[in-house]
Amino acid sequence: MLSFNSDYMRGAHPLILERLLHTNREQTPGYGTDPYTESAKQRILEACQLPQGNVFFMVGGTQTNTTVIDGLLAKHEGVLAAESSHINVHETGAIEATGHKVLVLPTREGKISATDIELYIKNFYQDDTYEHMVAPGMVYISYPTELGTIYSKTELEAIYKVCRTAEIPLYIDGARLGYGLAAENSDLTLAEIAHLCDVFYIGGTKVGALFGEAVVVSRSSLLPYFRPLMKQHGALLAKGRLLGLQFDVLFTEHLYERISEHAIHMAMRLKQAFLRQGFSLYIDSPSNQQFFLLPNDVIKHLSTQVSFELWGALQETHTPVRFVTDWSTTEEEIEALEKCLEGLNVAEVSTK
Amino acid sequence: MLSFNSDYMRGAHPLILERLLHTNREQTPGYGTDPYTESAKQRILEACQLPQGNVFFMVGGTQTNTTVIDGLLAKHEGVLAAESSHINVHETGAIEATGHKVLVLPTREGKISATDIELYIKNFYQDDTYEHMVAPGMVYISYPTELGTIYSKTELEAIYKVCRTAEIPLYIDGARLGYGLAAENSDLTLAEIAHLCDVFYIGGTKVGALFGEAVVVSRSSLLPYFRPLMKQHGALLAKGRLLGLQFDVLFTEHLYERISEHAIHMAMRLKQAFLRQGFSLYIDSPSNQQFFLLPNDVIKHLSTQVSFELWGALQETHTPVRFVTDWSTTEEEIEALEKCLEGLNVAEVSTK
Amino acid sequence: MLSFNSDYMRGAHPLILERLLHTNREQTPGYGTDPYTESAKQRILEACQLPQGNVFFMVGGTQTNTTVIDGLLAKHEGVLAAESSHINVHETGAIEATGHKVLVLPTREGKISATDIELYIKNFYQDDTYEHMVAPGMVYISYPTELGTIYSKTELEAIYKVCRTAEIPLYIDGARLGYGLAAENSDLTLAEIAHLCDVFYIGGTKVGALFGEAVVVSRSSLLPYFRPLMKQHGALLAKGRLLGLQFDVLFTEHLYERISEHAIHMAMRLKQAFLRQGFSLYIDSPSNQQFFLLPNDVIKHLSTQVSFELWGALQETHTPVRFVTDWSTTEEEIEALEKCLEGLNVAEVSTK
Amino acid sequence: MLSFNSDYMRGAHPLILERLLHTNREQTPGYGTDPYTESAKQRILEACQLPQGNVFFMVGGTQTNTTVIDGLLAKHEGVLAAESSHINVHETGAIEATGHKVLVLPTREGKISATDIELYIKNFYQDDTYEHMVAPGMVYISYPTELGTIYSKTELEAIYKVCRTAEIPLYIDGARLGYGLAAENSDLTLAEIAHLCDVFYIGGTKVGALFGEAVVVSRSSLLPYFRPLMKQHGALLAKGRLLGLQFDVLFTEHLYERISEHAIHMAMRLKQAFLRQGFSLYIDSPSNQQFFLLPNDVIKHLSTQVSFELWGALQETHTPVRFVTDWSTTEEEIEALEKCLEGLNVAEVSTK
């Protein structure tokens, strides 16, 4: 069955598997001290134009978010984030499990604004009882957001400016970074992202790797004891070269960029296919996650041929759904979906 | 200067000090194993009509909330609470520091509803990804709330019913419990409160004691290893008898009730004094915290003679303020305040 | 019955109670922002000759140790301490509950040595896998130790030198500080202690106060966000003046010193009484805790007239016991004990 | 250069890579809900003869130990373990970071004894102040130990009996489980291990997999909410099938057993090669880690041709070293090492 459920349903890009195979019997030291990790690190810093930066590799997103945020916050501080952010909703309280509160900001289509961050910080320090409240110690945003939307360069500049003024770091969760950068209306490059925040991560798990996320720190002083902290969080992979090697491949000949662009191309075709059939967008997402508001009986019909996710519980007549493309989505799969959509009984749909 | 800032500005009820003095040279074993603690425990269980219950004494509210909530929650669980609740806003993330998320519910005048709790739990378990979310492991309410309001018997019964159905404990923060029970429209007794929740605490710090809160557990199985947990939280007082002795006095001849009623009587006179002068209530509180919405120049005038708290930052023309009475407020103090209010230049006020 | 079980069995010095009574109806702001706290702080800094220092007041020892150690350590660090130290043995893992490991050093009569600290640190950084081990981030010692022994000035200087070289803070647990300073062979003053460590606390609970410990920080930069951290740990007392007031009394006219000296005077008389009867010391303690190795039947006989603690489980023939004096011990109590000891059936004892 | 540094220096067994390749484009649901994971789980439960058991897959050893121990302990409890155990020494305080103390037991060649466990528990509950101490809530052993030694069936039965009597779970860290079971003097089978503890894990990272550890729980009630806890610990891999698939291969046609036996065969040849040259064992290990006490100049000479680890810092004349074989060690590598050893200048060596 056709499946558009998520972007972590397949293995890895063939070039990665090939490299794994060719290097399998090499012996390298552990915990990220191998030459593959070093090479990947150099390639990433170069792509980010961050000669003074540092890169750490971890296995998954929750692990990465938790370790980075724990590394950036003082013990009395919390992290400002969107109400819909992954760290607030979908990590089973991993941030709180390290002792830090997620401080929730009002959210519009997954995004928070510089104005709201500024206001929160201002109100906090104006409050006489601020010692009894959790200090905002950093800002977390995701790019693209959990709803597929992206910040414009202007928006990101404004947020980063507020952070620098308040002297708190800005951290970007880039689980789907490639798909954000490749989004049609994106006006940001990787190097610009790297210079408009303090720490971010380049997601591999959802963008061509078997697994792996590359944390980029714009200056090492920000996370001075990060390797022991990674070990403490169970986030220092023994065979660290597996991570280095994958990112080395992804950052060779712009593979990361190219496969991200492909995914976006597929996503845009998918979006058009729905729009052509007269369906409504639930959110107008420019990246690889597409959200539609479908009549419940369309959902029922489609589900017999295509697998996808309801976005929340089933509603009374229409329900939001999510379709996701990734590096591995083929033209054939999109065409098959197009046929499914065209084949829906128009009369039935139109009555909804 | 007259002061109505809070209910922890004076020492203790004279009977408590007298008892401290009389017993000062007695030698008793430590950590709550003394006869005063035992006596206080028995008096409280009797007042609560909880023969199978247990009582633990701690020093302050944040310590009590943190230790109880940590004791009740499994490691993957969080606590449902009002957005305006003390644990969510004013304990510097003490709950999160023990690894647990505060799960925020919509709040009306400091209260949450049975319906919203039920809906949260239902939605949680209907979500396919609930393992990635923090499970609601208990409910926290405060009585009276941080805004002075109180739950009716019907409201509390409904909340407790939802909790029992969901098999999660209900915990009541009673930092000002006496003032809530003595509130004019209260339809709950101490024993009823005790039977409409699983754990609650009887606040002493704000109700006649130098310090101290008495945690009442309706059945011991709920907090089976609570004493070691208290020690781990730094919440097991060496000279535990100081806590036992204070509550022993408070629960002798209904002292706790009587001084609470006095405070409410003073609060109601205070409220009438403001209303007589034509000022508006910010919240209609039946307990010892009174909230008014005052013109800024009235605030300015009053502040030269009376001390009280702005409720948040100064607004443009009118700002909410809080006046608090307690067990120690005298008729003379209320009369002095009445005179201040009467002396305000009426013409000036009326133009606002 | 005579009791020498511990130094937290009675209330407070009469001068403290008197002051509590006289100030009971005063209204002061909360959380340590009152004039009594300020006055106590100034008196303590003066006594310590630390014009640039800071003082924080907390309620009990475990709370104090946990909050200070959590405040001093980075997240990947642990605290070096004696195996027999209070934080390692008797705080139900309160340090670990904040995420930090207690790194155990070899111990002689409760003390650790500069040499062993130095060796630990040297070995740690020589180990290739040190990122996989908990970094020694500070040193904890108690003065006097849990076994009543005290560090000499030379020993303390050596330990502090190692700490400064390693650039990690030295923290002294002074739960019984007064009794250590008053010990017969002590060659340290309060001001010297204050300059031979980075943070220490002056114990009140066991030395004349109802409760309370005064944390002295030699320079504020060491614990920059300590008040919010105290709140997070449930260690910020609402009626903070209770703590300030007690220490204000204790540091007026050298009361703390005088009552400590009295306790030591009583302890030395107690020690002589045992030695006169031919009993052995278990540890030769110069402070208010005295340890003897008594024949089990002497223990049995004595127990009918005097209360004291076995130091560990009962052994086969002789068992260590602890007798404790404090600020409240009277000459009459010592004389009564002397009579008990003299009255022991000598024949019976001598056969052991 | 020949390398015997560790057992995580190469990739994975070719059959695993082959399977990865063949399944790469399949789409499966995430987080361990795929058919590969289910199949691996069934194969493992069958091999363990645990029809009522459960299996969870995680990425690495520290992550696994931390999550399992956090899952098994109540909040006031700690874990009993050998002083030399991985959780006590080499996980950067990961256990303490979750709030739990590692309670250290005397250790002989990496092992702890039933007698010492029993004594610890007995002493603990006999201590009057046990509420102030960390309760022993479980026992952790490693099989084989960090020093390559293994528990006999009799030893393990005795330990498990003590645990069952004390009603605390026994957990076995099996990072190198295969090599322990294949050890020459091992008298335990996988199924026997599975029935002589409550939870254990089958190490994949060091035994043929790219990465991955399989936690086996003998009855599900022991870790009732383990999946949310895994997520909270960042230990729920998005592409969970990667773990399932690897263990599915390892538990097909006894691959795990066969490659473990091969590694032991290589280790025994390696050991004999050293003994033949007259070198001393540092520890007599029956498993894949071999420890020798070598003269420092032999170390110097050997190091030019072979890579291996010093076991601790260089000593004055002789220093312990570790040589490790694994599933990938070849006969040729052993032969090359044998030649190196034979080529050492005998005269030079003999003078040491």
Coordinates of C-alpha atoms in Angstrom, one line a residue, chain A:
Chain A
M1 CA 0.0 0.0 0.0
L2 CA 1.0 3.6 -0.8
S3 CA 2.2 5.2 2.4
F4 CA 2.7 8.9 3.2
N5 CA 2.6 8.5 7.0
S6 CA 5.9 9.9 7.9
D7 CA 9.5 10.6 6.8
Y8 CA 11.2 7.9 8.8
M9 CA 9.6 4.8 7.2
R10 CA 12.4 3.7 5.0
G11 CA 16.1 3.0 5.5
A12 CA 18.8 5.3 4.1
H13 CA 20.0 6.8 0.9
P14 CA 21.8 4.1 -1.2
L15 CA 25.1 6.0 -1.1
I16 CA 25.1 5.8 2.7
L17 CA 24.5 2.0 2.7
E18 CA 27.2 1.6 0.1
R19 CA 29.7 3.5 2.2
L20 CA 28.7 1.4 5.3
L21 CA 29.4 -1.7 3.3
H22 CA 32.8 -0.6 2.0
T23 CA 34.1 0.5 5.4
N24 CA 32.5 -2.3 7.4
R25 CA 35.7 -4.2 8.4
E26 CA 37.8 -1.1 9.1
Q27 CA 38.8 -0.7 12.7
T28 CA 38.3 2.8 14.2
P29 CA 38.4 4.1 17.7
G30 CA 35.0 4.7 19.4
Y31 CA 32.8 7.5 20.7
G32 CA 33.3 9.9 17.8
T33 CA 37.1 10.0 17.7
D34 CA 37.4 8.4 14.3
P35 CA 38.4 10.0 11.0
Y36 CA 34.9 9.8 9.5
T37 CA 33.4 11.9 12.3
E38 CA 36.2 14.4 11.8
S39 CA 35.7 14.6 8.1
A40 CA 31.9 15.0 8.5
K41 CA 32.5 17.7 11.1
Q42 CA 34.8 19.7 8.7
R43 CA 32.4 19.4 5.8
I44 CA 29.5 20.6 8.0
L45 CA 31.4 23.5 9.4
E46 CA 32.5 24.5 5.9
A47 CA 28.9 24.3 4.6
C48 CA 27.8 26.4 7.6
Q49 CA 30.7 28.9 7.2
L50 CA 31.5 28.5 10.9
P51 CA 35.3 28.0 11.2
Q52 CA 35.1 28.6 15.0
G53 CA 32.2 26.2 15.5
N54 CA 31.9 22.7 16.6
V55 CA 29.8 19.7 15.7
F56 CA 28.5 16.8 17.8
F57 CA 26.6 13.8 16.4
M58 CA 23.8 12.1 18.2
V59 CA 21.3 9.3 17.3
G60 CA 17.8 10.8 17.5
G61 CA 15.8 14.0 17.9
T62 CA 14.6 13.7 21.5
Q63 CA 18.0 12.7 22.7
T64 CA 19.5 15.7 20.8
N65 CA 17.0 18.2 22.1
T66 CA 17.3 17.0 25.7
T67 CA 21.0 17.0 25.7
V68 CA 21.5 20.4 24.0
I69 CA 18.8 22.1 26.2
D70 CA 20.2 20.6 29.4
G71 CA 23.6 21.8 28.2
L72 CA 22.5 25.3 27.6
L73 CA 20.3 26.0 30.6
A74 CA 21.4 26.9 34.1
K75 CA 19.6 25.0 36.8
H76 CA 17.0 27.7 37.6
E77 CA 16.2 28.3 33.9
G78 CA 13.6 27.1 31.5
V79 CA 13.3 27.1 27.7
L80 CA 10.8 29.3 25.8
A81 CA 9.0 27.4 23.1
A82 CA 5.9 27.2 21.0
E83 CA 2.9 25.5 22.7
S84 CA 2.8 23.1 19.7
S85 CA 6.6 22.4 19.8
H86 CA 7.9 18.9 19.8
I87 CA 9.7 19.4 23.2
N88 CA 6.4 20.6 24.8
V89 CA 4.1 17.9 23.3
H90 CA 5.8 14.8 22.0
E91 CA 8.9 13.9 24.0
T92 CA 7.2 12.4 27.1
G93 CA 8.5 15.2 29.2
A94 CA 12.2 14.6 28.4
I95 CA 13.0 18.2 29.0
E96 CA 11.3 18.2 32.4
A97 CA 13.0 14.9 33.2
T98 CA 16.3 16.8 33.2
G99 CA 14.7 19.4 35.6
H100 CA 13.8 22.2 33.2
K101 CA 10.4 23.7 32.5
V102 CA 9.2 24.4 29.0
L103 CA 7.9 27.9 29.1
V104 CA 5.0 28.1 26.6
L105 CA 4.5 31.0 24.1
P106 CA 1.5 31.7 22.0
T107 CA 1.8 30.0 18.6
R108 CA 0.6 30.7 15.1
E109 CA 0.8 27.8 12.7
G110 CA 3.7 26.3 14.7
K111 CA 5.6 29.6 14.9
I112 CA 6.4 32.0 17.7
S113 CA 7.2 35.7 17.3
A114 CA 10.1 37.9 18.3
T115 CA 7.5 40.2 19.8
D116 CA 6.1 37.6 22.1
I117 CA 9.6 36.4 23.2
E118 CA 10.5 40.0 24.0
L119 CA 7.3 40.6 25.9
Y120 CA 7.7 37.4 27.9
I121 CA 11.3 38.4 29.0
K122 CA 10.3 42.0 29.8
N123 CA 7.3 40.9 31.9
F124 CA 9.4 38.3 33.7
Y125 CA 12.0 40.8 34.9
Q126 CA 9.4 43.4 35.7
D127 CA 7.7 41.0 38.1
D128 CA 8.7 41.5 41.7
T129 CA 8.4 37.8 42.3
Y130 CA 10.6 36.7 39.4
E131 CA 12.8 34.7 41.7
H132 CA 9.8 32.5 42.3
M133 CA 9.4 32.0 38.6
V134 CA 11.4 30.0 36.0
A135 CA 13.8 32.3 34.3
P136 CA 13.7 32.2 30.4
G137 CA 17.2 30.8 29.8
M138 CA 17.0 30.1 26.0
V139 CA 14.6 30.0 23.1
Y140 CA 13.7 26.9 21.1
I141 CA 12.2 27.0 17.7
S142 CA 11.9 24.3 15.0
Y143 CA 12.7 24.9 11.4
P144 CA 10.5 23.8 9.7
T145 CA 8.0 23.7 12.5
E146 CA 5.9 20.7 13.5
L147 CA 3.2 22.0 11.1
G148 CA 5.6 22.3 8.2
T149 CA 5.7 26.1 8.2
I150 CA 9.0 28.0 8.1
Y151 CA 10.3 31.2 9.5
S152 CA 11.3 33.9 7.0
K153 CA 14.8 35.4 7.2
T154 CA 13.2 38.6 8.6
E155 CA 11.4 36.7 11.3
L156 CA 14.5 34.7 12.3
E157 CA 16.6 37.8 12.4
A158 CA 14.1 39.5 14.7
I159 CA 14.0 36.5 17.0
Y160 CA 17.8 36.2 17.1
K161 CA 18.1 39.9 17.8
V162 CA 15.8 39.6 20.8
C163 CA 17.9 36.6 22.1
R164 CA 21.1 38.5 21.7
T165 CA 19.7 41.5 23.5
A166 CA 18.5 39.3 26.3
E167 CA 21.8 37.4 26.3
I168 CA 20.1 34.0 26.0
P169 CA 20.9 31.4 23.3
L170 CA 18.7 30.6 20.4
Y171 CA 18.5 26.9 19.5
I172 CA 16.9 25.6 16.3
D173 CA 15.5 22.0 16.1
G174 CA 16.3 21.0 12.5
A175 CA 14.9 17.5 12.5
R176 CA 13.6 18.3 9.0
L177 CA 16.1 21.2 8.3
G178 CA 16.8 20.1 4.7
Y179 CA 13.1 20.2 3.8
G180 CA 12.8 23.6 5.4
L181 CA 15.8 25.0 3.4
A182 CA 14.5 23.5 0.2
A183 CA 10.9 24.8 0.8
E184 CA 9.7 26.9 -2.1
N185 CA 9.4 30.2 -0.3
S186 CA 12.4 29.7 1.9
D187 CA 14.7 32.7 1.8
L188 CA 17.4 31.2 4.1
T189 CA 20.5 29.2 3.4
L190 CA 22.2 26.7 5.7
A191 CA 25.0 29.2 6.4
E192 CA 22.5 31.9 7.2
I193 CA 20.6 29.7 9.6
A194 CA 24.0 28.9 11.2
H195 CA 24.7 32.6 11.8
L196 CA 21.2 33.4 13.0
C197 CA 21.2 31.2 16.0
D198 CA 23.7 29.8 18.6
V199 CA 23.1 26.1 18.3
F200 CA 21.0 24.1 15.8
Y201 CA 20.9 20.6 14.5
I202 CA 20.8 19.2 11.1
G203 CA 18.4 16.3 11.0
G204 CA 19.6 13.1 9.4
T205 CA 17.0 10.5 10.5
K206 CA 14.3 12.1 8.3
V207 CA 16.6 13.3 5.6
G208 CA 18.4 10.3 4.0
A209 CA 20.3 8.8 7.0
L210 CA 19.5 5.5 8.8
F211 CA 19.6 7.7 11.9
G212 CA 21.6 10.6 13.2
E213 CA 21.5 14.3 14.0
A214 CA 24.4 16.8 13.7
V215 CA 24.4 19.4 16.4
V216 CA 26.2 22.6 15.2
V217 CA 27.5 25.0 17.8
S218 CA 28.5 28.4 16.5
R219 CA 31.2 28.8 19.2
S220 CA 32.5 26.1 21.4
S221 CA 32.2 28.1 24.6
L222 CA 28.5 27.6 24.5
L223 CA 28.6 23.9 25.4
P224 CA 32.0 23.5 27.1
Y225 CA 31.5 20.1 28.6
F226 CA 29.2 18.6 26.0
R227 CA 30.8 15.2 25.5
P228 CA 30.6 14.1 29.1
L229 CA 27.0 15.5 29.2
M230 CA 26.3 13.4 26.1
K231 CA 27.7 10.3 27.8
Q232 CA 25.6 11.1 30.9
H233 CA 22.5 11.3 28.7
G234 CA 23.3 7.9 27.0
A235 CA 23.9 9.9 23.8
L236 CA 27.5 9.0 22.9
L237 CA 27.3 6.2 20.4
A238 CA 30.1 3.6 20.9
K239 CA 30.6 3.1 17.1
G240 CA 30.5 6.9 16.6
R241 CA 31.8 6.5 13.1
L242 CA 28.4 5.3 12.0
L243 CA 27.1 8.8 12.5
G244 CA 30.2 10.5 11.1
L245 CA 30.2 8.4 8.0
Q246 CA 26.5 9.1 7.2
F247 CA 26.9 12.8 7.5
D248 CA 30.1 12.7 5.5
V249 CA 28.1 11.2 2.7
L250 CA 25.2 13.6 3.1
F251 CA 27.6 16.5 2.9
T252 CA 29.5 15.3 -0.1
E253 CA 28.5 16.8 -3.4
H254 CA 25.4 18.5 -1.8
L255 CA 23.6 15.2 -1.3
Y256 CA 21.7 16.6 1.7
E257 CA 20.5 19.5 -0.4
R258 CA 19.6 17.5 -3.5
I259 CA 17.5 14.9 -1.7
S260 CA 15.7 17.6 0.3
E261 CA 14.8 19.4 -2.9
H262 CA 13.5 16.2 -4.4
A263 CA 11.2 15.7 -1.4
I264 CA 9.9 19.2 -1.7
H265 CA 9.3 18.7 -5.4
M266 CA 7.2 15.6 -4.5
A267 CA 5.4 17.5 -1.7
M268 CA 4.4 20.3 -4.1
R269 CA 3.0 17.8 -6.6
L270 CA 1.1 16.1 -3.9
K271 CA -0.3 19.4 -2.7
Q272 CA -1.4 20.3 -6.2
A273 CA -3.1 17.0 -6.6
F274 CA -5.3 17.6 -3.6
L275 CA -6.0 21.2 -4.5
R276 CA -7.0 20.1 -8.1
Q277 CA -9.6 17.9 -6.5
G278 CA -11.0 20.9 -4.6
F279 CA -9.8 19.9 -1.2
S280 CA -8.8 22.5 1.4
L281 CA -5.5 23.0 3.0
Y282 CA -5.6 22.7 6.7
I283 CA -2.3 24.6 6.9
D284 CA -0.5 26.1 3.9
S285 CA 2.8 24.3 4.4
P286 CA 5.7 24.9 2.0
S287 CA 7.7 21.9 3.2
N288 CA 7.5 18.1 3.1
Q289 CA 4.6 17.8 5.5
Q290 CA 1.3 18.7 3.9
F291 CA -1.9 19.1 5.8
F292 CA -5.4 19.0 4.4
L293 CA -8.9 19.2 5.8
L294 CA -10.7 16.3 4.3
P295 CA -14.3 15.2 4.5
N296 CA -14.6 12.1 6.7
D297 CA -15.9 9.9 4.0
V298 CA -13.0 10.9 1.7
I299 CA -10.7 9.9 4.4
K300 CA -12.5 6.6 4.6
H301 CA -12.3 5.9 0.9
L302 CA -8.7 7.1 0.6
S303 CA -7.6 4.9 3.5
T304 CA -8.4 1.8 1.6
Q305 CA -5.6 2.6 -0.9
V306 CA -3.3 5.0 0.8
S307 CA -1.9 5.2 4.3
F308 CA -1.6 8.6 6.0
E309 CA -2.1 10.1 9.4
L310 CA -5.1 11.8 11.0
W311 CA -3.9 15.0 12.6
G312 CA -5.7 14.5 15.9
A313 CA -8.9 12.6 16.6
L314 CA -11.6 12.2 14.0
Q315 CA -13.9 15.3 13.9
E316 CA -17.6 15.4 13.2
T317 CA -17.6 16.0 9.4
H318 CA -14.1 17.1 8.3
T319 CA -10.8 16.0 9.8
P320 CA -7.2 17.3 9.3
V321 CA -4.8 14.8 7.8
R322 CA -1.1 14.8 7.2
F323 CA 0.7 13.5 4.1
V324 CA 4.5 13.4 4.2
T325 CA 7.0 13.0 1.5
D326 CA 10.8 12.4 2.0
W327 CA 14.1 11.8 0.1
S328 CA 12.8 8.4 -0.9
T329 CA 9.4 9.4 -2.4
T330 CA 9.2 8.5 -6.1
E331 CA 7.4 10.1 -9.0
E332 CA 5.5 6.8 -9.3
E333 CA 4.2 7.1 -5.8
I334 CA 3.0 10.6 -6.4
E335 CA 1.3 9.5 -9.6
A336 CA -0.4 6.6 -7.9
L337 CA -1.7 9.0 -5.3
E338 CA -2.9 11.4 -8.0
K339 CA -4.9 8.5 -9.5
C340 CA -6.4 7.6 -6.2
L341 CA -7.5 11.2 -5.8
E342 CA -8.9 11.5 -9.3
G343 CA -10.8 8.3 -8.8
L344 CA -12.7 9.5 -5.8
N345 CA -16.4 9.8 -6.5
V346 CA -16.8 13.5 -7.1
A347 CA -20.5 13.6 -6.5
E348 CA -20.0 12.0 -3.1
V349 CA -17.3 14.4 -2.2
S350 CA -19.1 17.5 -3.3
T351 CA -22.0 16.9 -1.0
K352 CA -19.8 17.3 2.1

